[in-house]
mmCIF file of C-alpha atoms in Angstrom:
data_model
loop_
_atom_site.group_PDB
_atom_site.id
_atom_site.type_symbol
_atom_site.label_atom_id
_atom_site.label_comp_id
_atom_site.label_asym_id
_atom_site.label_seq_id
_atom_site.Cartn_x
_atom_site.Cartn_y
_atom_site.Cartn_z
ATOM 1 C CA MET G 1 -79.504 -69.265 60.770
ATOM 2 C CA MET G 2 -76.255 -67.583 62.015
ATOM 3 C CA LEU G 3 -75.322 -68.129 65.683
ATOM 4 C CA SER G 4 -72.914 -65.603 67.453
ATOM 5 C CA ALA G 5 -71.770 -64.978 70.722
ATOM 6 C CA LEU G 6 -69.433 -62.113 71.245
ATOM 7 C CA LEU G 7 -67.703 -60.308 73.880
ATOM 8 C CA LEU G 8 -67.036 -56.949 73.141
ATOM 9 C CA LEU G 9 -67.264 -58.617 69.610
ATOM 10 C CA GLY G 10 -66.203 -62.089 68.897
ATOM 11 C CA LEU G 11 -67.505 -65.660 69.208
ATOM 12 C CA SER G 12 -69.696 -66.672 66.720
ATOM 13 C CA GLU G 13 -71.373 -69.960 65.032
ATOM 14 C CA GLN G 14 -72.922 -70.344 61.751
ATOM 15 C CA ALA G 15 -74.883 -72.842 59.972
ATOM 16 C CA GLY G 16 -75.911 -72.384 56.190
ATOM 17 C CA THR G 17 -72.669 -70.745 55.384
ATOM 18 C CA PRO G 18 -72.799 -69.128 51.687
ATOM 19 C CA ALA G 19 -70.151 -69.949 49.186
ATOM 20 C CA PRO G 20 -66.502 -69.122 50.797
ATOM 21 C CA ALA G 21 -64.695 -65.980 50.021
ATOM 22 C CA GLU G 22 -61.444 -65.917 48.174
ATOM 23 C CA LEU G 23 -58.234 -64.359 48.881
ATOM 24 C CA VAL G 24 -56.382 -63.092 45.715
ATOM 25 C CA PRO G 25 -53.145 -60.999 46.090
ATOM 26 C CA THR G 26 -52.571 -58.062 43.747
ATOM 27 C CA ALA G 27 -49.117 -59.179 43.736
ATOM 28 C CA VAL G 28 -47.978 -62.785 43.614
ATOM 29 C CA PRO G 29 -45.658 -63.811 46.328
ATOM 30 C CA SER G 30 -42.446 -66.111 45.528
ATOM 31 C CA PRO G 31 -42.684 -69.475 46.045
ATOM 32 C CA LEU G 32 -42.641 -71.147 49.412
ATOM 33 C CA ALA G 33 -41.727 -74.194 51.168
ATOM 34 C CA GLU G 34 -44.495 -76.652 52.037
ATOM 35 C CA VAL G 35 -45.605 -76.709 55.620
ATOM 36 C CA SER G 36 -46.354 -80.166 57.027
ATOM 37 C CA VAL G 37 -49.365 -80.544 59.360
ATOM 38 C CA VAL G 38 -48.668 -81.797 62.653
ATOM 39 C CA ALA G 39 -51.953 -83.313 63.580
ATOM 40 C CA PRO G 40 -54.604 -85.302 61.957
ATOM 41 C CA GLU G 41 -56.964 -82.994 63.511
ATOM 42 C CA PRO G 42 -56.666 -79.036 64.097
ATOM 43 C CA ARG G 43 -55.384 -78.825 68.080
ATOM 44 C CA PHE G 44 -54.866 -75.044 67.971
ATOM 45 C CA VAL G 45 -56.085 -73.443 64.533
ATOM 46 C CA ALA G 46 -58.415 -74.696 61.968
ATOM 47 C CA PRO G 47 -58.584 -73.122 58.701
ATOM 48 C CA THR G 48 -61.665 -72.022 56.937
ATOM 49 C CA ARG G 49 -63.323 -74.943 54.984
ATOM 50 C CA ARG G 50 -66.559 -75.153 52.504
ATOM 51 C CA ASP G 51 -68.067 -76.822 55.089
ATOM 52 C CA ARG G 52 -66.921 -75.291 58.475
ATOM 53 C CA ILE G 53 -65.734 -71.727 59.579
ATOM 54 C CA GLY G 54 -61.993 -71.611 60.964
ATOM 55 C CA ARG G 55 -61.098 -71.213 64.478
ATOM 56 C CA ILE G 56 -58.065 -70.461 66.580
ATOM 57 C CA TRP G 57 -57.699 -72.173 69.922
ATOM 58 C CA ALA G 58 -54.856 -70.886 71.908
ATOM 59 C CA PRO G 59 -53.289 -73.212 74.567
ATOM 60 C CA VAL G 60 -53.332 -71.371 77.999
ATOM 61 C CA GLU G 61 -52.459 -72.114 81.365
ATOM 62 C CA ILE G 62 -54.421 -70.842 84.254
ATOM 63 C CA ASN G 63 -53.402 -70.674 87.744
ATOM 64 C CA GLY G 64 -50.665 -73.297 86.724
ATOM 65 C CA GLN G 65 -52.999 -75.750 85.127
ATOM 66 C CA GLY G 66 -54.064 -76.743 81.970
ATOM 67 C CA PRO G 67 -53.546 -76.136 79.186
ATOM 68 C CA PHE G 68 -57.104 -75.054 78.416
ATOM 69 C CA ARG G 69 -58.225 -74.240 74.564
ATOM 70 C CA LEU G 70 -59.243 -70.836 74.635
ATOM 71 C CA VAL G 71 -60.542 -68.768 71.517
ATOM 72 C CA LEU G 72 -58.167 -65.973 70.299
ATOM 73 C CA ASP G 73 -60.156 -63.018 70.118
ATOM 74 C CA THR G 74 -58.693 -59.859 68.917
ATOM 75 C CA GLY G 75 -61.994 -58.370 69.035
ATOM 76 C CA ALA G 76 -62.660 -58.854 72.668
ATOM 77 C CA THR G 77 -60.909 -56.397 75.097
ATOM 78 C CA HIS G 78 -60.927 -58.883 78.018
ATOM 79 C CA SER G 79 -60.252 -62.621 78.297
ATOM 80 C CA ALA G 80 -63.177 -64.712 79.668
ATOM 81 C CA LEU G 81 -63.792 -68.421 81.069
ATOM 82 C CA THR G 82 -66.692 -70.584 80.733
ATOM 83 C CA ALA G 83 -68.296 -72.223 83.793
ATOM 84 C CA LYS G 84 -66.944 -75.701 82.530
ATOM 85 C CA ILE G 85 -63.407 -74.400 83.203
ATOM 86 C CA THR G 86 -63.808 -72.511 86.424
ATOM 87 C CA GLU G 87 -65.013 -76.103 87.537
ATOM 88 C CA ALA G 88 -61.915 -77.675 86.645
ATOM 89 C CA LEU G 89 -59.891 -74.932 88.239
ATOM 90 C CA GLY G 90 -61.877 -75.615 91.491
ATOM 91 C CA ILE G 91 -63.505 -72.578 91.706
ATOM 92 C CA ARG G 92 -67.210 -72.799 92.791
ATOM 93 C CA ALA G 93 -70.063 -70.757 92.827
ATOM 94 C CA PRO G 94 -71.473 -68.262 93.992
ATOM 95 C CA PHE G 95 -68.633 -66.168 92.550
ATOM 96 C CA PRO G 96 -67.794 -62.715 93.760
ATOM 97 C CA GLY G 97 -68.658 -59.953 92.085
ATOM 98 C CA THR G 98 -70.222 -59.061 88.432
ATOM 99 C CA ALA G 99 -69.159 -57.057 85.374
ATOM 100 C CA ARG G 100 -71.236 -56.108 82.167
ATOM 101 C CA LEU G 101 -70.825 -58.082 79.244
ATOM 102 C CA GLN G 102 -71.308 -56.133 75.909
ATOM 103 C CA GLY G 103 -72.440 -58.544 73.121
ATOM 104 C CA ALA G 104 -73.166 -57.961 69.351
ATOM 105 C CA THR G 105 -76.933 -57.527 70.313
ATOM 106 C CA GLY G 106 -77.035 -56.611 73.779
ATOM 107 C CA THR G 107 -75.644 -56.105 77.269
ATOM 108 C CA VAL G 108 -76.173 -58.415 80.586
ATOM 109 C CA MET G 109 -74.869 -58.706 83.984
ATOM 110 C CA VAL G 110 -72.109 -61.704 84.291
ATOM 111 C CA PRO G 111 -70.364 -63.173 87.349
ATOM 112 C CA MET G 112 -66.703 -62.607 87.814
ATOM 113 C CA VAL G 113 -63.982 -65.357 89.190
ATOM 114 C CA PRO G 114 -60.657 -64.740 90.727
ATOM 115 C CA VAL G 115 -57.826 -65.923 88.515
ATOM 116 C CA ARG G 116 -54.383 -65.375 89.620
ATOM 117 C CA THR G 117 -52.348 -66.185 86.247
ATOM 118 C CA LEU G 118 -52.959 -66.602 82.694
ATOM 119 C CA GLU G 119 -49.855 -67.836 80.706
ATOM 120 C CA ILE G 120 -49.046 -68.695 76.876
ATOM 121 C CA GLY G 121 -45.790 -68.254 75.421
ATOM 122 C CA GLU G 122 -44.210 -65.159 76.614
ATOM 123 C CA LEU G 123 -47.662 -63.715 77.629
ATOM 124 C CA LEU G 124 -48.069 -63.980 81.332
ATOM 125 C CA MET G 125 -51.270 -61.859 82.527
ATOM 126 C CA GLU G 126 -52.140 -61.372 86.453
ATOM 127 C CA PRO G 127 -55.861 -60.380 85.411
ATOM 128 C CA GLY G 128 -57.275 -60.691 88.969
ATOM 129 C CA ARG G 129 -60.694 -61.325 88.061
ATOM 130 C CA LEU G 130 -62.486 -62.679 84.839
ATOM 131 C CA PRO G 131 -65.976 -63.052 83.605
ATOM 132 C CA VAL G 132 -67.867 -66.163 83.087
ATOM 133 C CA ILE G 133 -69.561 -66.471 79.670
ATOM 134 C CA PRO G 134 -72.148 -68.916 78.001
ATOM 135 C CA ASP G 135 -70.647 -71.979 76.773
ATOM 136 C CA ALA G 136 -71.327 -71.312 73.311
ATOM 137 C CA LEU G 137 -67.658 -71.304 71.767
ATOM 138 C CA GLY G 138 -67.954 -74.261 69.736
ATOM 139 C CA GLY G 139 -65.821 -76.668 72.221
ATOM 140 C CA ALA G 140 -63.484 -73.856 73.495
ATOM 141 C CA GLU G 141 -63.237 -73.323 77.340
ATOM 142 C CA GLY G 142 -63.018 -69.464 77.088
ATOM 143 C CA VAL G 143 -61.669 -66.334 75.576
ATOM 144 C CA LEU G 144 -58.274 -64.961 75.154
ATOM 145 C CA GLY G 145 -58.804 -61.093 74.605
ATOM 146 C CA THR G 146 -56.720 -58.401 74.115
ATOM 147 C CA ASP G 147 -55.607 -57.622 77.587
ATOM 148 C CA GLY G 148 -51.927 -58.109 77.419
ATOM 149 C CA LEU G 149 -51.212 -58.337 73.877
ATOM 150 C CA ALA G 150 -49.729 -54.864 73.692
ATOM 151 C CA GLY G 151 -46.289 -55.086 71.911
ATOM 152 C CA LYS G 152 -46.900 -58.720 71.407
ATOM 153 C CA ARG G 153 -46.515 -60.633 68.220
ATOM 154 C CA ILE G 154 -48.996 -63.592 67.418
ATOM 155 C CA HIS G 155 -48.031 -66.098 64.895
ATOM 156 C CA ILE G 156 -50.782 -68.347 63.593
ATOM 157 C CA ASP G 157 -49.883 -71.114 61.034
ATOM 158 C CA PHE G 158 -53.237 -72.572 59.589
ATOM 159 C CA ARG G 159 -51.522 -75.218 57.573
ATOM 160 C CA GLY G 160 -49.206 -76.049 60.486
ATOM 161 C CA ASP G 161 -51.660 -76.276 63.377
ATOM 162 C CA ARG G 162 -49.441 -73.719 65.254
ATOM 163 C CA ILE G 163 -49.824 -70.624 67.371
ATOM 164 C CA THR G 164 -47.396 -68.795 68.976
ATOM 165 C CA ILE G 165 -46.949 -65.550 71.100
ATOM 166 C CA MET G 166 -44.095 -63.785 71.930
ATOM 167 C CA ARG G 167 -42.929 -60.208 72.462
ATOM 168 C CA SER G 168 -42.233 -58.209 69.294
ATOM 169 C CA ARG G 169 -38.936 -57.733 68.207
ATOM 170 C CA ASN G 170 -40.096 -54.927 65.590
ATOM 171 C CA GLU G 171 -39.577 -57.870 62.737
ATOM 172 C CA LYS G 172 -40.309 -57.007 59.558
ATOM 173 C CA ALA G 173 -42.283 -59.401 57.428
ATOM 174 C CA PRO G 174 -40.862 -62.688 56.030
ATOM 175 C CA SER G 175 -40.403 -63.472 52.439
ATOM 176 C CA GLY G 176 -43.452 -63.933 50.513
ATOM 177 C CA PHE G 177 -45.566 -62.309 53.125
ATOM 178 C CA MET G 178 -47.392 -59.206 52.349
ATOM 179 C CA VAL G 179 -48.115 -56.634 54.809
ATOM 180 C CA ILE G 180 -51.447 -54.619 56.034
ATOM 181 C CA PRO G 181 -51.066 -51.661 57.987
ATOM 182 C CA VAL G 182 -53.321 -51.294 61.160
ATOM 183 C CA LYS G 183 -54.257 -48.930 63.453
ATOM 184 C CA ILE G 184 -54.683 -49.177 67.272
ATOM 185 C CA MET G 185 -58.490 -47.782 67.985
ATOM 186 C CA ARG G 186 -60.212 -47.636 71.274
ATOM 187 C CA GLY G 187 -57.387 -49.111 73.141
ATOM 188 C CA ARG G 188 -57.012 -52.492 71.340
ATOM 189 C CA LEU G 189 -59.108 -52.932 68.261
ATOM 190 C CA LEU G 190 -57.087 -53.447 65.266
ATOM 191 C CA VAL G 191 -58.488 -51.666 62.498
ATOM 192 C CA VAL G 192 -57.607 -51.494 58.539
ATOM 193 C CA ASP G 193 -58.382 -49.173 55.788
ATOM 194 C CA ALA G 194 -60.395 -51.096 53.329
ATOM 195 C CA TYR G 195 -62.549 -50.817 50.433
ATOM 196 C CA LEU G 196 -65.639 -52.418 49.379
ATOM 197 C CA GLY G 197 -67.058 -51.928 45.967
ATOM 198 C CA GLY G 198 -65.288 -48.571 45.873
ATOM 199 C CA VAL G 199 -66.567 -47.586 49.349
ATOM 200 C CA ARG G 200 -64.144 -46.852 51.853
ATOM 201 C CA THR G 201 -64.678 -48.409 55.280
ATOM 202 C CA LYS G 202 -63.196 -49.262 58.560
ATOM 203 C CA ALA G 203 -62.453 -53.140 58.855
ATOM 204 C CA ILE G 204 -62.194 -54.339 62.482
ATOM 205 C CA ILE G 205 -60.028 -57.464 62.678
ATOM 206 C CA ASP G 206 -61.970 -59.954 64.515
ATOM 207 C CA THR G 207 -60.516 -63.434 65.057
ATOM 208 C CA GLY G 208 -63.110 -64.190 67.562
ATOM 209 C CA GLY G 209 -65.992 -63.732 64.992
ATOM 210 C CA GLN G 210 -66.733 -66.733 62.489
ATOM 211 C CA SER G 211 -68.806 -64.276 60.088
ATOM 212 C CA THR G 212 -67.980 -61.020 58.840
ATOM 213 C CA LEU G 213 -70.449 -58.135 59.723
ATOM 214 C CA GLY G 214 -71.308 -54.797 58.464
ATOM 215 C CA ASN G 215 -73.185 -51.679 59.499
ATOM 216 C CA VAL G 216 -76.104 -49.891 58.204
ATOM 217 C CA ALA G 217 -73.903 -47.121 57.169
ATOM 218 C CA LEU G 218 -71.963 -49.477 54.803
ATOM 219 C CA ARG G 219 -74.775 -50.985 53.127
ATOM 220 C CA GLU G 220 -76.360 -47.444 52.443
ATOM 221 C CA ALA G 221 -73.126 -46.263 51.071
ATOM 222 C CA LEU G 222 -73.151 -49.617 49.008
ATOM 223 C CA ALA G 223 -76.519 -49.055 47.677
ATOM 224 C CA LYS G 224 -75.389 -45.754 45.917
ATOM 225 C CA HIS G 225 -72.803 -47.639 44.088
ATOM 226 C CA ARG G 226 -74.692 -50.722 42.793
ATOM 227 C CA ALA G 227 -78.028 -52.516 43.184
ATOM 228 C CA ARG G 228 -78.949 -54.039 46.191
ATOM 229 C CA GLY G 229 -78.115 -57.839 46.463
ATOM 230 C CA VAL G 230 -80.485 -60.795 47.571
ATOM 231 C CA ALA G 231 -80.680 -60.677 50.936
ATOM 232 C CA THR G 232 -80.921 -63.689 53.355
ATOM 233 C CA PRO G 233 -82.410 -63.353 56.789
ATOM 234 C CA ASP G 234 -80.109 -64.252 59.638
ATOM 235 C CA THR G 235 -80.645 -64.277 63.172
ATOM 236 C CA VAL G 236 -77.683 -62.981 65.463
ATOM 237 C CA ILE G 237 -77.519 -64.245 69.082
ATOM 238 C CA GLY G 238 -75.109 -62.579 71.081
ATOM 239 C CA ALA G 239 -73.242 -63.564 74.213
ATOM 240 C CA THR G 240 -76.160 -62.109 76.130
ATOM 241 C CA LEU G 241 -78.450 -64.384 74.505
ATOM 242 C CA ASP G 242 -80.361 -61.415 72.825
ATOM 243 C CA ALA G 243 -81.388 -62.024 69.283
ATOM 244 C CA GLN G 244 -80.949 -59.634 66.411
ATOM 245 C CA THR G 245 -81.962 -60.094 62.835
ATOM 246 C CA GLY G 246 -79.802 -59.007 60.160
ATOM 247 C CA ASP G 247 -79.721 -59.609 56.184
ATOM 248 C CA ARG G 248 -76.607 -61.890 54.663
ATOM 249 C CA VAL G 249 -75.751 -60.322 51.221
ATOM 250 C CA SER G 250 -73.269 -61.046 48.591
ATOM 251 C CA THR G 251 -70.977 -57.859 48.590
ATOM 252 C CA PRO G 252 -68.020 -56.893 46.117
ATOM 253 C CA SER G 253 -64.686 -57.611 46.740
ATOM 254 C CA ILE G 254 -63.001 -56.307 49.859
ATOM 255 C CA ALA G 255 -59.384 -54.589 49.338
ATOM 256 C CA MET G 256 -57.024 -54.525 52.237
ATOM 257 C CA GLY G 257 -53.812 -53.205 51.271
ATOM 258 C CA ASP G 258 -52.463 -55.784 48.606
ATOM 259 C CA VAL G 259 -54.990 -58.441 49.533
ATOM 260 C CA ILE G 260 -58.246 -58.745 47.866
ATOM 261 C CA VAL G 261 -61.117 -61.101 48.763
ATOM 262 C CA ARG G 262 -63.470 -62.013 46.177
ATOM 263 C CA ASN G 263 -66.719 -63.773 46.884
ATOM 264 C CA ALA G 264 -67.067 -62.076 50.017
ATOM 265 C CA ALA G 265 -70.575 -61.903 51.788
ATOM 266 C CA MET G 266 -71.293 -60.345 55.325
ATOM 267 C CA THR G 267 -74.497 -59.520 57.480
ATOM 268 C CA PHE G 268 -75.810 -56.378 57.928
ATOM 269 C CA ALA G 269 -77.692 -54.928 60.565
ATOM 270 C CA ASP G 270 -77.869 -52.176 63.257
ATOM 271 C CA PHE G 271 -75.832 -54.458 65.884
ATOM 272 C CA SER G 272 -75.902 -53.199 69.179
ATOM 273 C CA ILE G 273 -72.025 -53.407 69.100
ATOM 274 C CA PHE G 274 -71.486 -50.621 66.514
ATOM 275 C CA GLN G 275 -73.845 -48.424 68.672
ATOM 276 C CA HIS G 276 -71.420 -49.389 71.910
ATOM 277 C CA TRP G 277 -68.682 -48.228 69.736
ATOM 278 C CA LYS G 278 -70.263 -45.157 68.383
ATOM 279 C CA MET G 279 -69.802 -46.724 64.856
ATOM 280 C CA THR G 280 -73.306 -46.018 63.251
ATOM 281 C CA GLU G 281 -72.592 -42.745 61.126
ATOM 282 C CA GLU G 282 -69.684 -44.259 58.762
ATOM 283 C CA PRO G 283 -69.105 -47.287 57.080
ATOM 284 C CA VAL G 284 -67.609 -49.964 59.325
ATOM 285 C CA MET G 285 -67.270 -53.668 59.054
ATOM 286 C CA LEU G 286 -66.115 -56.682 61.132
ATOM 287 C CA ILE G 287 -63.630 -59.085 59.572
ATOM 288 C CA GLY G 288 -64.177 -62.657 60.845
ATOM 289 C CA MET G 289 -62.639 -65.851 60.357
ATOM 290 C CA ASP G 290 -64.649 -66.592 57.220
ATOM 291 C CA VAL G 291 -62.052 -64.219 55.585
ATOM 292 C CA LEU G 292 -59.165 -64.772 58.048
ATOM 293 C CA GLY G 293 -59.040 -68.444 57.819
ATOM 294 C CA LEU G 294 -58.661 -68.623 54.082
ATOM 295 C CA LEU G 295 -54.988 -67.525 54.897
ATOM 296 C CA ASP G 296 -51.988 -70.105 55.020
ATOM 297 C CA THR G 297 -50.322 -67.759 57.882
ATOM 298 C CA LEU G 298 -51.280 -64.618 59.706
ATOM 299 C CA ILE G 299 -49.025 -62.712 62.000
ATOM 300 C CA ILE G 300 -50.420 -59.885 64.190
ATOM 301 C CA ASP G 301 -47.486 -57.789 65.284
ATOM 302 C CA TYR G 302 -49.004 -55.081 68.004
ATOM 303 C CA ARG G 303 -45.744 -53.095 68.180
ATOM 304 C CA ARG G 304 -45.250 -52.841 64.128
ATOM 305 C CA ARG G 305 -49.024 -52.348 64.096
ATOM 306 C CA GLU G 306 -49.293 -54.468 60.988
ATOM 307 C CA LEU G 307 -50.735 -57.926 59.878
ATOM 308 C CA GLN G 308 -48.281 -60.045 57.828
ATOM 309 C CA VAL G 309 -49.959 -62.561 55.666
ATOM 310 C CA ARG G 310 -48.997 -65.458 53.487
ATOM 311 C CA LEU G 311 -51.708 -66.812 51.183
ATOM 312 C CA HIS G 312 -52.161 -70.194 49.905
ATOM 313 C CA ARG G 313 -49.863 -71.137 46.780
ATOM 314 C CA SER G 314 -51.956 -72.422 43.858
#
């Protein structure tokens, strides 16, 4: 069963993970120097492994306290906190105001809490109020969404266990990196033009989601090109705690620019989030950490509108 909790698209837990995908370049980068690991256990970023899916934790100061570990979620339009962190900040219930939380499988009203400042690196936000979400984040204390990331450059070093957020200075990709152009849709979503088994599809980059998801239109388009694969039932539980059943299926290779993902798998269903975004008529997939966590380094440059990626050396 796959468990996922999404804030407009995001946080997920999975058990019974299929064989991991494999990222393959269409061109081999030049040799690069080895990057040392700075901690025996991941503090900020955890790469994907056979026995677990990777995670990106951002060390964030809130109201001058912390740092707290928030999951970096490029699919979430707003940052959010768990009840545990609100207690640590001295914010007590009853909380003033509510907001509608859109998850993968439904919507629900959640409380809002007042927050003066949220800071990491060169990102300083004065959000006013943030939603309080269920504590289903695998040990993290909240979500760092895309509000405030416009014009920023996020450098995620999986092997070095580091994350930095700074203003983009329009830097080109370093030597040995590949570039994947992205479009900014619906204000903040990072969307890549991709191909799955010859089917052109939109691929939304979702660092908060542990598993890759596909809509029904994508599965039907794939069925026209190849026989349906063997499906394993998955139950997806969103941040709203609504449950929805989907089919986990091995898929053809995913091509994103010069990067090819082999041995891919994704869960297909008519998820509520696709309906919310009005993305049900054309093929769409959400690229989660089961794929992104295979990288050596991931740079997200919102100003340049591109991903700059470095793969593991053989």
